[in-house]
Coordinates of C-alpha atoms in Angstrom, one line a residue:
M1 CA -14.0 -17.3 13.9
N2 CA -11.2 -16.9 16.4
L3 CA -8.7 -14.3 15.2
D4 CA -5.9 -14.6 17.7
A5 CA -3.3 -11.9 17.1
K6 CA -0.7 -13.9 19.1
T7 CA 0.6 -10.7 20.6
P8 CA 3.3 -11.5 23.2
S9 CA 2.7 -10.7 26.8
G10 CA 4.7 -8.3 28.8
P11 CA 5.6 -4.6 28.5
L12 CA 5.2 -3.2 25.0
A13 CA 8.9 -2.3 24.6
Q14 CA 9.9 -5.9 25.5
K15 CA 7.3 -7.8 23.4
W16 CA 9.4 -8.3 20.3
D17 CA 12.6 -9.3 22.2
R18 CA 10.5 -11.7 24.3
H19 CA 8.9 -13.2 21.2
L20 CA 12.3 -13.8 19.6
I21 CA 13.4 -15.7 22.7
E22 CA 10.2 -17.7 22.9
S23 CA 9.9 -18.4 19.1
K24 CA 10.7 -21.9 17.8
L25 CA 13.9 -22.4 15.8
V26 CA 14.5 -24.5 12.7
S27 CA 17.9 -26.0 12.9
P28 CA 20.3 -25.3 9.9
N29 CA 20.2 -29.0 8.7
N30 CA 16.4 -28.9 8.7
R31 CA 16.1 -25.6 6.8
R32 CA 17.2 -27.1 3.5
K33 CA 14.3 -29.6 3.9
F34 CA 11.7 -26.9 3.6
E35 CA 10.5 -25.2 0.5
I36 CA 8.9 -21.8 0.7
I37 CA 7.0 -20.0 -2.0
V38 CA 7.3 -16.2 -2.1
V39 CA 4.9 -14.4 -4.5
G40 CA 6.1 -10.9 -5.4
A41 CA 9.6 -9.5 -5.6
G42 CA 9.3 -5.9 -4.6
L43 CA 10.9 -4.7 -1.4
A44 CA 8.9 -7.0 0.8
G45 CA 9.1 -10.1 -1.5
A46 CA 12.7 -9.7 -2.6
S47 CA 14.0 -9.0 1.0
A48 CA 12.1 -12.0 2.3
A49 CA 13.2 -14.4 -0.4
A50 CA 16.9 -13.2 0.0
S51 CA 16.8 -13.5 3.7
L52 CA 15.2 -16.9 3.8
G53 CA 17.6 -18.1 1.1
E54 CA 20.5 -16.8 3.2
L55 CA 19.2 -18.9 6.1
G56 CA 19.3 -22.0 4.0
Y57 CA 15.6 -22.5 3.1
K58 CA 14.8 -23.5 -0.5
V59 CA 12.8 -20.6 -1.9
K60 CA 10.7 -20.4 -5.0
C61 CA 10.0 -16.7 -6.0
F62 CA 7.2 -15.9 -8.4
V63 CA 6.8 -12.5 -10.1
F64 CA 4.6 -11.5 -13.1
H65 CA 7.3 -9.1 -14.4
D66 CA 10.1 -10.1 -16.6
S67 CA 12.5 -9.0 -13.8
P68 CA 12.0 -8.2 -10.1
R69 CA 13.5 -4.8 -10.9
R70 CA 10.2 -3.8 -12.4
A71 CA 8.3 -4.1 -9.1
H72 CA 6.3 -1.1 -8.3
S73 CA 8.5 -0.4 -5.2
I74 CA 10.8 1.2 -7.8
A75 CA 8.4 4.1 -8.1
A76 CA 8.7 5.2 -4.4
Q77 CA 10.3 8.6 -4.4
G78 CA 10.7 10.5 -1.1
G79 CA 12.4 8.3 1.5
I80 CA 12.3 5.7 4.2
N81 CA 11.7 6.4 7.9
A82 CA 14.0 5.2 10.7
A83 CA 14.4 6.2 14.3
K84 CA 18.1 6.9 14.4
N85 CA 17.9 10.5 15.6
Y86 CA 20.8 11.5 13.4
Q87 CA 19.6 15.1 13.5
N88 CA 19.6 15.1 17.3
D89 CA 16.1 16.7 17.2
G90 CA 14.4 14.4 19.8
D91 CA 13.5 11.4 17.7
S92 CA 13.3 7.9 19.3
V93 CA 11.8 4.5 18.8
Y94 CA 8.9 5.6 21.0
R95 CA 8.3 8.8 19.0
L96 CA 8.3 7.0 15.7
F97 CA 5.9 4.5 17.2
H98 CA 3.7 7.3 18.6
D99 CA 3.6 9.2 15.3
T100 CA 2.7 6.1 13.4
I101 CA -0.2 5.1 15.8
K102 CA -1.4 8.7 15.8
G103 CA -1.0 9.1 12.0
G104 CA -3.1 6.0 11.5
D105 CA -5.8 7.6 13.6
F106 CA -5.6 4.8 16.3
R107 CA -6.8 2.0 14.0
S108 CA -3.6 -0.2 13.9
R109 CA -2.4 -2.9 16.2
E110 CA -0.1 -1.4 18.9
A111 CA 2.4 -4.2 19.2
N112 CA 3.0 -4.5 15.5
V113 CA 3.7 -0.8 15.1
Y114 CA 6.1 -0.7 18.1
R115 CA 8.1 -3.6 16.5
L116 CA 8.2 -1.7 13.2
A117 CA 9.7 1.3 15.0
Q118 CA 12.2 -1.0 16.8
V119 CA 13.6 -2.6 13.7
S120 CA 13.6 0.5 11.6
A121 CA 17.2 1.5 12.5
N122 CA 18.4 -1.9 11.4
I123 CA 17.0 -1.4 7.9
I124 CA 19.3 1.6 7.3
D125 CA 22.4 -0.3 8.4
Q126 CA 21.4 -3.2 6.2
C127 CA 20.9 -1.0 3.1
V128 CA 24.1 1.0 3.6
A129 CA 26.0 -2.3 3.8
Q130 CA 24.4 -3.2 0.5
G131 CA 25.6 0.0 -1.1
V132 CA 22.3 2.0 -1.2
P133 CA 23.5 5.6 -2.0
F134 CA 21.6 7.5 0.6
A135 CA 22.1 11.3 0.5
R136 CA 24.8 12.5 2.9
E137 CA 25.6 15.7 4.7
Y138 CA 28.7 17.7 3.8
G139 CA 30.7 15.8 6.5
G140 CA 29.7 12.4 5.2
L141 CA 26.9 11.5 7.7
L142 CA 23.6 10.3 6.3
A143 CA 21.1 13.1 5.6
N144 CA 17.5 13.2 6.8
R145 CA 14.5 15.2 5.9
S146 CA 11.0 15.6 7.2
F147 CA 7.7 14.0 6.1
G148 CA 4.1 14.6 7.0
G149 CA 2.8 13.7 10.4
A150 CA 6.2 14.2 12.2
Q151 CA 8.0 17.1 13.8
V152 CA 11.4 15.5 13.5
S153 CA 13.7 14.7 10.5
R154 CA 13.8 10.9 10.3
T155 CA 13.5 10.2 6.6
F156 CA 16.5 8.8 4.8
Y157 CA 16.5 9.4 1.0
A158 CA 18.3 9.1 -2.3
R159 CA 17.1 12.3 -4.1
G160 CA 13.7 11.3 -5.5
Q161 CA 14.7 7.7 -6.3
T162 CA 14.7 6.1 -2.9
G163 CA 12.5 3.2 -3.9
Q164 CA 14.6 2.4 -6.9
Q165 CA 17.8 2.4 -4.9
L166 CA 16.4 0.3 -2.1
L167 CA 15.0 -2.2 -4.6
L168 CA 18.4 -2.5 -6.3
G169 CA 19.9 -3.3 -2.9
A170 CA 17.3 -6.0 -2.2
Y171 CA 17.6 -7.3 -5.8
S172 CA 21.4 -7.6 -5.3
A173 CA 20.8 -9.7 -2.2
L174 CA 18.2 -11.8 -4.1
S175 CA 20.5 -12.3 -7.0
R176 CA 23.2 -13.6 -4.8
Q177 CA 20.9 -16.3 -3.4
I178 CA 19.8 -17.1 -7.0
G179 CA 23.4 -17.6 -7.9
L180 CA 24.0 -19.8 -4.9
G181 CA 21.0 -22.0 -5.9
N182 CA 19.0 -21.2 -2.7
V183 CA 16.3 -19.2 -4.6
T184 CA 14.7 -20.2 -7.9
M185 CA 13.1 -17.4 -9.8
F186 CA 9.9 -17.8 -11.9
N187 CA 9.5 -14.6 -13.9
Q188 CA 6.4 -13.8 -15.9
R189 CA 4.3 -16.1 -13.8
E190 CA 1.0 -14.8 -12.3
M191 CA -0.5 -16.5 -9.3
L192 CA -4.1 -17.3 -10.0
D193 CA -5.1 -19.4 -7.0
L194 CA -4.0 -20.6 -3.6
V195 CA -4.0 -24.3 -2.8
L196 CA -5.1 -25.6 0.6
V197 CA -4.5 -29.1 1.8
D198 CA -6.1 -30.1 5.1
G199 CA -6.8 -26.4 5.7
H200 CA -3.1 -25.3 5.3
A201 CA -1.6 -23.2 2.5
K202 CA 0.6 -25.7 0.6
G203 CA 1.1 -24.2 -2.8
I204 CA -0.2 -22.0 -5.6
V205 CA -1.4 -22.3 -9.2
V206 CA 0.2 -19.9 -11.7
R207 CA -0.1 -19.0 -15.4
D208 CA 3.0 -18.6 -17.6
L209 CA 2.3 -15.2 -19.1
V210 CA 4.3 -16.0 -22.2
N211 CA 2.9 -19.3 -23.3
G212 CA -0.2 -19.6 -21.2
E213 CA 0.8 -22.8 -19.4
I214 CA -1.1 -23.4 -16.1
S215 CA 1.0 -25.2 -13.5
S216 CA 1.0 -26.0 -9.8
H217 CA 3.8 -25.6 -7.3
S218 CA 3.8 -27.1 -3.8
A219 CA 5.6 -25.8 -0.7
D220 CA 5.7 -26.0 3.1
A221 CA 4.5 -22.4 3.4
V222 CA 3.4 -19.5 1.1
I223 CA 4.3 -15.9 1.4
L224 CA 2.3 -13.2 -0.4
A225 CA 4.1 -9.9 -0.9
T226 CA 2.1 -8.6 -3.8
G227 CA 1.4 -4.9 -2.9
G228 CA -1.8 -3.0 -2.7
Y229 CA -5.1 -2.9 -4.5
G230 CA -5.5 0.8 -5.3
N231 CA -6.0 0.2 -9.0
V232 CA -9.6 -0.8 -8.1
F233 CA -10.1 3.0 -8.7
N234 CA -8.6 2.7 -12.2
L235 CA -6.9 6.1 -12.0
S236 CA -4.2 6.0 -9.3
T237 CA -0.5 6.4 -8.8
Y238 CA 0.0 2.6 -9.0
A239 CA 1.7 1.0 -11.9
R240 CA -1.0 -0.3 -14.3
G241 CA 0.0 -3.9 -13.6
S242 CA -0.5 -3.6 -9.8
N243 CA -3.5 -5.7 -8.9
A244 CA -5.3 -7.6 -6.2
T245 CA -5.5 -11.1 -7.7
A246 CA -3.1 -12.9 -5.4
I247 CA -4.6 -11.7 -2.1
W248 CA -8.2 -11.9 -3.5
R249 CA -7.7 -15.5 -4.6
A250 CA -6.4 -16.2 -1.0
H251 CA -9.4 -14.3 0.4
R252 CA -11.8 -16.5 -1.6
R253 CA -10.0 -19.5 -0.1
G254 CA -10.7 -18.3 3.4
A255 CA -8.2 -15.6 4.3
V256 CA -10.0 -12.8 6.0
F257 CA -9.6 -9.3 4.6
G258 CA -8.8 -6.6 7.1
N259 CA -10.1 -3.0 6.8
P260 CA -10.7 -3.1 3.0
C261 CA -12.1 0.4 2.9
F262 CA -9.0 2.1 4.3
T263 CA -7.6 3.8 1.2
Q264 CA -4.9 6.5 1.2
I265 CA -5.4 9.6 -1.0
H266 CA -2.0 11.2 -1.6
P267 CA -2.2 15.0 -1.6
T268 CA 0.8 15.7 -4.0
C269 CA 0.0 14.2 -7.4
I270 CA -0.2 15.8 -10.9
P271 CA -3.9 16.5 -11.5
V272 CA -6.1 14.6 -14.0
S273 CA -5.9 16.1 -17.4
G274 CA -8.4 14.0 -19.4
D275 CA -10.4 10.8 -19.8
Y276 CA -7.6 9.4 -22.0
Q277 CA -5.3 8.9 -19.0
S278 CA -4.4 5.4 -17.8
K279 CA -2.7 6.4 -14.6
L280 CA -1.7 9.4 -12.4
T281 CA 1.8 10.5 -11.4
L282 CA 3.0 11.1 -7.8
M283 CA 5.0 14.1 -6.9
S284 CA 6.9 13.1 -3.7
E285 CA 5.7 14.3 -0.4
S286 CA 9.3 15.3 0.3
L287 CA 8.6 18.3 -1.9
R288 CA 6.5 19.7 0.9
N289 CA 9.7 20.3 2.9
D290 CA 10.6 23.2 0.6
G291 CA 7.4 23.9 -1.3
R292 CA 4.5 26.0 0.1
I293 CA 0.9 25.0 -0.8
W294 CA -1.6 27.7 -1.7
V295 CA -4.6 28.8 -3.7
P296 CA -6.0 32.2 -4.5
K297 CA -8.2 33.8 -1.7
K298 CA -10.7 34.9 -4.3
V299 CA -13.2 32.4 -5.8
G300 CA -12.7 32.0 -9.5
D301 CA -9.4 33.8 -9.6
K302 CA -7.8 32.6 -12.9
R303 CA -4.8 34.9 -13.0
A304 CA -1.4 33.4 -13.5
P305 CA 0.2 32.5 -10.2
G306 CA 2.9 35.2 -10.6
D307 CA 0.3 37.8 -11.0
I308 CA -1.4 37.0 -7.7
P309 CA 0.2 39.2 -4.9
E310 CA 1.2 37.6 -1.6
D311 CA -1.7 39.1 0.3
E312 CA -4.2 37.5 -2.0
R313 CA -2.8 34.0 -1.5
D314 CA -4.2 31.5 1.0
Y315 CA -1.5 29.2 2.3
Y316 CA -4.3 27.1 3.7
L317 CA -2.3 24.3 5.4
E318 CA -0.1 26.8 7.2
R319 CA -3.3 28.7 8.3
M320 CA -5.3 25.6 9.3
Y321 CA -2.5 23.5 10.9
P322 CA 0.2 25.9 12.1
S323 CA 2.2 23.3 14.1
Y324 CA 2.7 21.1 11.0
G325 CA 1.8 23.4 8.1
N326 CA 2.6 21.9 4.7
L327 CA 3.7 18.7 6.4
A328 CA 0.3 17.8 7.9
P329 CA -0.5 14.1 7.4
R330 CA -1.7 12.9 4.0
D331 CA -5.4 12.4 4.8
I332 CA -5.7 15.8 6.4
S333 CA -3.8 17.5 3.6
S334 CA -5.9 15.8 0.9
R335 CA -9.2 16.7 2.4
A336 CA -8.0 20.3 2.8
A337 CA -7.2 20.5 -0.9
K338 CA -10.6 19.1 -1.8
R339 CA -12.2 21.6 0.5
V340 CA -10.6 24.7 -1.1
C341 CA -11.3 23.3 -4.6
D342 CA -15.0 22.7 -3.7
E343 CA -15.1 26.3 -2.6
G344 CA -14.2 27.3 -6.2
R345 CA -10.6 28.3 -5.5
G346 CA -8.9 25.5 -7.3
V347 CA -6.4 26.3 -10.0
G348 CA -5.8 25.0 -13.5
A349 CA -8.3 24.5 -16.3
S350 CA -10.3 21.9 -14.4
G351 CA -10.3 23.8 -11.1
L352 CA -9.1 20.6 -9.4
G353 CA -5.6 21.7 -8.4
V354 CA -3.6 23.7 -5.9
Y355 CA -0.2 25.3 -6.2
L356 CA 3.0 23.8 -4.7
D357 CA 5.4 26.8 -4.9
F358 CA 9.2 26.7 -4.5
S359 CA 9.9 30.4 -5.0
D360 CA 10.5 31.1 -1.3
S361 CA 12.9 28.2 -0.9
I362 CA 14.8 29.0 -4.1
N363 CA 15.2 32.6 -2.9
R364 CA 16.3 31.4 0.6
L365 CA 18.5 28.4 -0.3
G366 CA 19.4 29.0 -3.9
L367 CA 18.4 27.2 -7.1
D368 CA 21.4 24.8 -6.9
T369 CA 20.3 23.5 -3.5
I370 CA 16.7 22.8 -4.6
R371 CA 17.9 21.2 -7.8
E372 CA 20.3 18.9 -5.9
R373 CA 17.5 17.8 -3.6
Y374 CA 14.7 17.2 -6.1
N375 CA 16.1 17.5 -9.6
N376 CA 14.6 14.3 -11.0
L377 CA 11.1 15.1 -9.6
F378 CA 11.2 18.5 -11.4
D379 CA 12.2 16.7 -14.5
I380 CA 9.3 14.3 -14.2
Y381 CA 6.9 17.2 -13.8
K382 CA 8.4 19.0 -16.8
E383 CA 8.1 15.9 -18.9
I384 CA 4.4 15.5 -18.1
T385 CA 3.1 19.1 -18.0
D386 CA 5.7 20.9 -20.1
E387 CA 6.0 23.4 -17.2
N388 CA 9.2 24.5 -15.4
A389 CA 8.5 24.2 -11.7
Y390 CA 11.6 26.2 -10.9
E391 CA 9.9 29.2 -12.5
V392 CA 6.2 28.6 -11.9
P393 CA 4.5 26.6 -9.1
M394 CA 3.6 23.0 -9.6
R395 CA -0.1 22.1 -9.8
I396 CA -1.1 19.2 -7.6
F397 CA -4.2 17.4 -6.5
P398 CA -5.0 14.3 -4.4
A399 CA -5.1 10.9 -6.0
V400 CA -5.3 7.2 -4.8
H401 CA -1.9 6.1 -3.7
Y402 CA -1.9 3.3 -1.1
T403 CA -4.2 0.9 0.6
M404 CA -3.9 0.4 4.3
G405 CA -6.2 -2.5 4.3
G406 CA -5.2 -6.0 3.2
L407 CA -5.2 -9.6 4.4
W408 CA -5.5 -10.0 8.1
V409 CA -2.3 -11.3 9.8
D410 CA -1.2 -12.0 13.4
Y411 CA 2.0 -10.9 15.1
N412 CA 3.9 -13.6 13.1
L413 CA 2.5 -12.1 9.9
M414 CA 0.5 -15.3 9.3
S415 CA -3.0 -15.0 8.1
N416 CA -5.9 -17.0 9.6
I417 CA -5.0 -19.7 7.1
P418 CA -2.1 -21.7 8.6
G419 CA 1.0 -21.5 6.5
L420 CA -0.1 -18.4 4.6
F421 CA 2.0 -15.4 5.4
V422 CA 1.4 -11.9 4.1
L423 CA 4.0 -9.1 4.0
G424 CA 4.2 -5.4 3.1
E425 CA 1.2 -3.5 1.6
A426 CA -0.6 -6.8 1.0
N427 CA -1.4 -7.1 4.7
Y428 CA -3.3 -4.6 6.9
S429 CA -1.2 -4.6 10.1
D430 CA 0.8 -1.4 10.6
H431 CA -0.8 1.7 9.2
G432 CA -4.3 1.8 10.6
A433 CA -6.5 4.3 8.7
N434 CA -3.7 6.4 7.3
R435 CA -0.1 5.7 6.4
L436 CA 2.6 8.3 7.2
G437 CA 4.8 9.2 4.3
A438 CA 8.0 7.2 4.0
S439 CA 6.7 4.3 6.1
A440 CA 5.7 2.0 3.2
L441 CA 9.4 1.2 2.3
M442 CA 10.1 0.8 6.0
Q443 CA 7.3 -1.7 6.5
G444 CA 8.2 -3.7 3.4
L445 CA 11.8 -4.1 4.3
A446 CA 11.1 -4.7 8.0
D447 CA 8.7 -7.5 7.2
G448 CA 11.1 -9.1 4.7
Y449 CA 14.5 -8.6 6.4
F450 CA 13.8 -8.6 10.1
V451 CA 10.4 -10.2 10.9
I452 CA 9.5 -13.1 8.7
P453 CA 12.9 -14.9 8.9
Y454 CA 12.2 -15.2 12.7
T455 CA 8.5 -15.8 12.9
I456 CA 8.0 -18.3 10.1
G457 CA 9.8 -20.9 12.2
N458 CA 6.9 -21.0 14.6
Y459 CA 4.9 -22.6 11.8
L460 CA 7.5 -24.6 10.0
T461 CA 8.5 -26.6 13.1
T462 CA 5.0 -28.1 12.9
A463 CA 5.1 -28.8 9.2
L464 CA 8.2 -30.9 8.6
G465 CA 7.5 -33.8 6.3
K466 CA 4.0 -32.6 5.5
R467 CA 4.6 -31.0 2.1
P468 CA 2.2 -32.6 -0.5
P469 CA 3.2 -33.3 -4.1
A470 CA 2.1 -30.9 -6.8
D471 CA -0.1 -33.6 -8.3
H472 CA -2.2 -33.9 -5.1
P473 CA -5.9 -33.9 -5.8
E474 CA -6.3 -30.4 -4.3
F475 CA -3.8 -29.0 -6.8
R476 CA -5.6 -30.7 -9.7
K477 CA -8.9 -29.3 -8.4
A478 CA -7.5 -25.7 -8.2
E479 CA -6.0 -26.0 -11.7
D480 CA -9.4 -27.1 -13.1
E481 CA -11.0 -24.0 -11.5
V482 CA -8.3 -21.7 -12.9
N483 CA -8.7 -23.2 -16.4
G484 CA -12.5 -22.8 -16.0
R485 CA -12.2 -19.1 -15.2
V486 CA -9.8 -18.5 -18.1
K487 CA -12.0 -20.4 -20.5
R488 CA -15.1 -18.5 -19.4
L489 CA -13.4 -15.1 -20.1
L490 CA -12.1 -16.2 -23.5
D491 CA -15.4 -17.8 -24.6
N492 CA -17.4 -14.7 -23.7
K493 CA -17.6 -12.8 -27.0
G494 CA -19.2 -9.6 -25.7
K495 CA -19.2 -6.1 -27.1
R496 CA -17.2 -4.1 -24.4
T497 CA -13.5 -4.0 -23.7
V498 CA -12.0 -4.8 -20.3
Q499 CA -10.8 -1.3 -20.0
S500 CA -14.2 0.2 -20.4
F501 CA -15.5 -1.8 -17.4
H502 CA -12.5 -0.8 -15.4
K503 CA -13.1 2.9 -16.1
E504 CA -16.7 2.5 -15.1
L505 CA -15.9 0.7 -11.9
G506 CA -13.2 3.3 -11.1
K507 CA -15.7 6.2 -11.5
I508 CA -18.2 4.5 -9.2
M509 CA -15.5 3.9 -6.6
W510 CA -14.1 7.5 -6.8
D511 CA -17.5 9.1 -6.7
Y512 CA -19.0 7.0 -3.9
C513 CA -16.0 5.5 -2.0
G514 CA -13.2 8.1 -2.6
M515 CA -12.0 11.0 -0.6
A516 CA -15.5 11.6 1.0
R517 CA -18.2 8.9 1.5
N518 CA -21.8 9.0 2.7
E519 CA -24.5 6.4 3.4
D520 CA -26.5 7.2 0.3
G521 CA -23.6 7.1 -2.0
L522 CA -22.2 3.8 -0.6
K523 CA -25.6 2.2 -0.9
K524 CA -25.7 3.4 -4.5
A525 CA -22.3 1.9 -5.2
I526 CA -23.3 -1.5 -3.6
E527 CA -26.3 -1.4 -6.0
L528 CA -24.3 -0.5 -9.1
I529 CA -21.2 -2.7 -8.7
P530 CA -23.1 -6.1 -8.8
Q531 CA -25.0 -4.9 -11.9
L532 CA -21.7 -3.9 -13.6
R533 CA -20.2 -7.3 -12.5
A534 CA -23.1 -9.2 -14.0
E535 CA -22.7 -7.3 -17.3
Y536 CA -19.0 -7.9 -17.3
W537 CA -19.5 -11.7 -17.4
E538 CA -22.1 -11.3 -20.1
N539 CA -20.6 -8.6 -22.3
V540 CA -16.8 -8.4 -21.9
N541 CA -14.7 -9.1 -24.9
V542 CA -11.3 -10.7 -24.4
P543 CA -9.5 -11.2 -27.8
G544 CA -6.8 -13.8 -28.4
S545 CA -6.2 -17.2 -26.8
G546 CA -5.0 -18.6 -23.6
E547 CA -1.9 -20.3 -25.1
E548 CA 0.0 -17.1 -25.8
L549 CA 1.1 -13.8 -24.4
N550 CA -2.3 -12.2 -24.0
Q551 CA -2.3 -9.0 -21.9
S552 CA -6.1 -8.6 -22.5
L553 CA -6.6 -11.9 -20.7
E554 CA -4.3 -10.9 -17.8
R555 CA -6.3 -7.6 -17.3
A556 CA -9.6 -9.4 -17.6
G557 CA -8.9 -11.6 -14.7
R558 CA -7.6 -8.7 -12.6
V559 CA -10.6 -6.5 -13.3
A560 CA -13.0 -9.4 -12.5
D561 CA -11.3 -9.5 -9.1
F562 CA -11.6 -5.7 -8.7
L563 CA -15.3 -5.9 -9.4
E564 CA -15.7 -8.2 -6.3
L565 CA -13.2 -6.3 -4.1
G566 CA -14.8 -2.9 -4.9
E567 CA -18.1 -4.1 -3.5
L568 CA -16.4 -5.3 -0.3
M569 CA -14.7 -2.0 0.1
C570 CA -18.0 -0.2 -0.1
R571 CA -19.6 -2.6 2.3
D572 CA -16.8 -2.0 4.8
A573 CA -17.1 1.8 4.4
L574 CA -20.9 1.6 4.9
D575 CA -20.5 -0.5 8.0
R576 CA -17.9 1.8 9.6
K577 CA -20.1 4.7 10.8
E578 CA -17.3 7.0 11.8
S579 CA -14.6 9.0 10.1
C580 CA -11.0 8.0 10.7
G581 CA -7.9 8.7 8.7
G582 CA -8.5 8.1 5.0
H583 CA -12.0 6.9 5.7
F584 CA -14.1 10.1 5.8
R585 CA -17.8 9.7 6.2
E586 CA -19.5 13.1 5.6
E587 CA -22.1 12.3 8.3
H588 CA -19.4 12.0 10.9
Q589 CA -17.3 15.2 11.1
T590 CA -16.6 17.9 13.6
G591 CA -17.9 21.5 13.2
D592 CA -14.7 22.5 11.5
G593 CA -14.7 19.6 9.0
E594 CA -12.3 17.2 10.8
A595 CA -12.7 13.5 11.1
L596 CA -15.0 12.4 14.0
R597 CA -14.0 8.9 15.3
N598 CA -16.2 6.6 17.3
D599 CA -13.9 4.6 19.5
D600 CA -16.6 3.0 21.6
D601 CA -18.3 1.4 18.7
F602 CA -15.6 1.1 16.0
G603 CA -12.3 0.6 17.8
F604 CA -11.6 -2.6 16.0
V605 CA -10.2 -4.1 12.8
S606 CA -13.0 -5.2 10.5
C607 CA -12.2 -8.7 9.2
W608 CA -14.3 -9.9 6.3
E609 CA -14.8 -13.5 5.5
F610 CA -15.8 -14.7 2.0
K611 CA -18.9 -17.0 2.2
G612 CA -19.5 -17.8 -1.4
E613 CA -20.1 -16.5 -4.9
N614 CA -23.5 -15.0 -4.3
E615 CA -23.5 -14.8 -0.5
P616 CA -22.9 -11.6 1.5
P617 CA -19.6 -11.6 3.3
V618 CA -19.5 -12.0 7.1
M619 CA -17.6 -9.4 9.2
H620 CA -15.6 -10.4 12.3
R621 CA -13.9 -8.0 14.7
E622 CA -10.4 -7.9 16.2
P623 CA -10.7 -5.4 19.1
L624 CA -7.9 -2.9 19.3
V625 CA -6.5 -2.7 22.8
Y626 CA -4.0 0.1 23.6
E627 CA -1.7 -0.5 26.6
E628 CA 0.8 2.3 26.0
I629 CA -1.1 5.0 24.2
K630 CA -4.5 6.4 25.0
M631 CA -6.8 6.9 22.1
A632 CA -7.2 10.6 21.5
V633 CA -8.5 13.1 19.0
R634 CA -5.7 13.8 16.5
N635 CA -4.6 17.4 16.6
Y636 CA -2.1 18.8 14.1
K637 CA -2.9 22.4 14.8

């Protein structure tokens, strides 16, 4: 398989500008002749649908929520990065680019990351024009704060509600295009298959989640902006509805999957409190600006935090990484928390927790300042734990939060399937083995507002007049397959619930492919998951029918996909015999417990091709070539 990244030639800083000049244009009178399907209406999907509608394309946008405003983008808290250097502290496009490449542990494509840094400043201007209420300094200028993996303040924010405010901005732009008739919304529709005609993506098959109707929709191109797949672990900070079905269906149709094992564990989440939980809650990384992270120095010290004197506290991130301290990157901070808890110094009833303490900042800045910056986050913590974090430290522990892997895309954000484009967290392209905090919102809006409107023309200029009707034989064939999967689930009158299988899969994934991985554990997972999948299809019970609102049926299809994806993640983790970013193989670490990369043998994107139901997948490689930055051992000390 030839995986051509289509990276423009020339100096790195000129590649995007050069590509814009050389890209093919679709004339305004021809744009209205094209129909484009966008699946997903979070930040990436809503911004793409709105921008393409504004250009004059006919857009059909599908979302499984009752409103785009329910997209999981709304849950993002801390901020969005942009290289504007408002603080005059030395930031630049190059520094944002460098921090992102380094933060991703040199496992992302250089040209895509530089473009992301370039367009980042435009995102802020776009959002301000839409009325997004970013925090401002006393004089009226936009405020910034710091995030992990950076030594400058480049993160724009709206208290702890940044994702919500950005989504409302994108939703307003989308609503305008809906009102003008350029975008047609299909709410409560779940994509269940991708349709290929002559090898090109030409439509999708969806199920109406209210009445169960299966229908086909054709288009000249398909854009997937459906988020990440972290719920394969069951317990995560994702919304419970977040799933992998859209990209997994595309993968089964031939789209290769890039770096599936690269999962981000966020260091700042409320710890697990019991088996009854259905999800975990994020406490924004922005809290690490003013909160200090510590554990008792003494093993098994169960005193209340206020009773532990200063000289008996270990501010371990400040000790281990003095240059970055509490703002060390997420993967490093998460492993450090695991390490001190494994030593028996964790806090809380389970021992799986560390303190995030604001007492120093409250004494230095005053309670009102901390409340102004983070009030809703403290309210969330109080609601869940019944503890007042202004008076006692928060208890936090790492949890699954983001997936850097996703469908492979080239520089135009097109997959290896012609006509299938993938945006935001659904693709693999920008974050390597670890995403820096506040960069997810940046990538989603960059892809939707400032990349896909330009790059999609390179494909569409070859596709005019080639859109098939929705009753084409390939659509009918795909519908039959979807109906067959639905019928198989409903007809299978087993003894176990969908959720019980999801929990069991999640435990396998967390135990063997979580924060730390090793060869024996991954081989064990690859043995256990197919057994669990076989039992699933024999013993799962899905009540109700397919001709009604049936959330058990929805979940059943998604968990079936997780049971396949989980095995692929473990295979990828087993194959990658190195440690990098969020992928930490215990056999490959330095003497002081840091990740040990192997650039000679694994300096590539692993691109997995689906070969059939019971056939092992085939891995292809996209070599990572760095022209501007030299691969180096990450050092945050």
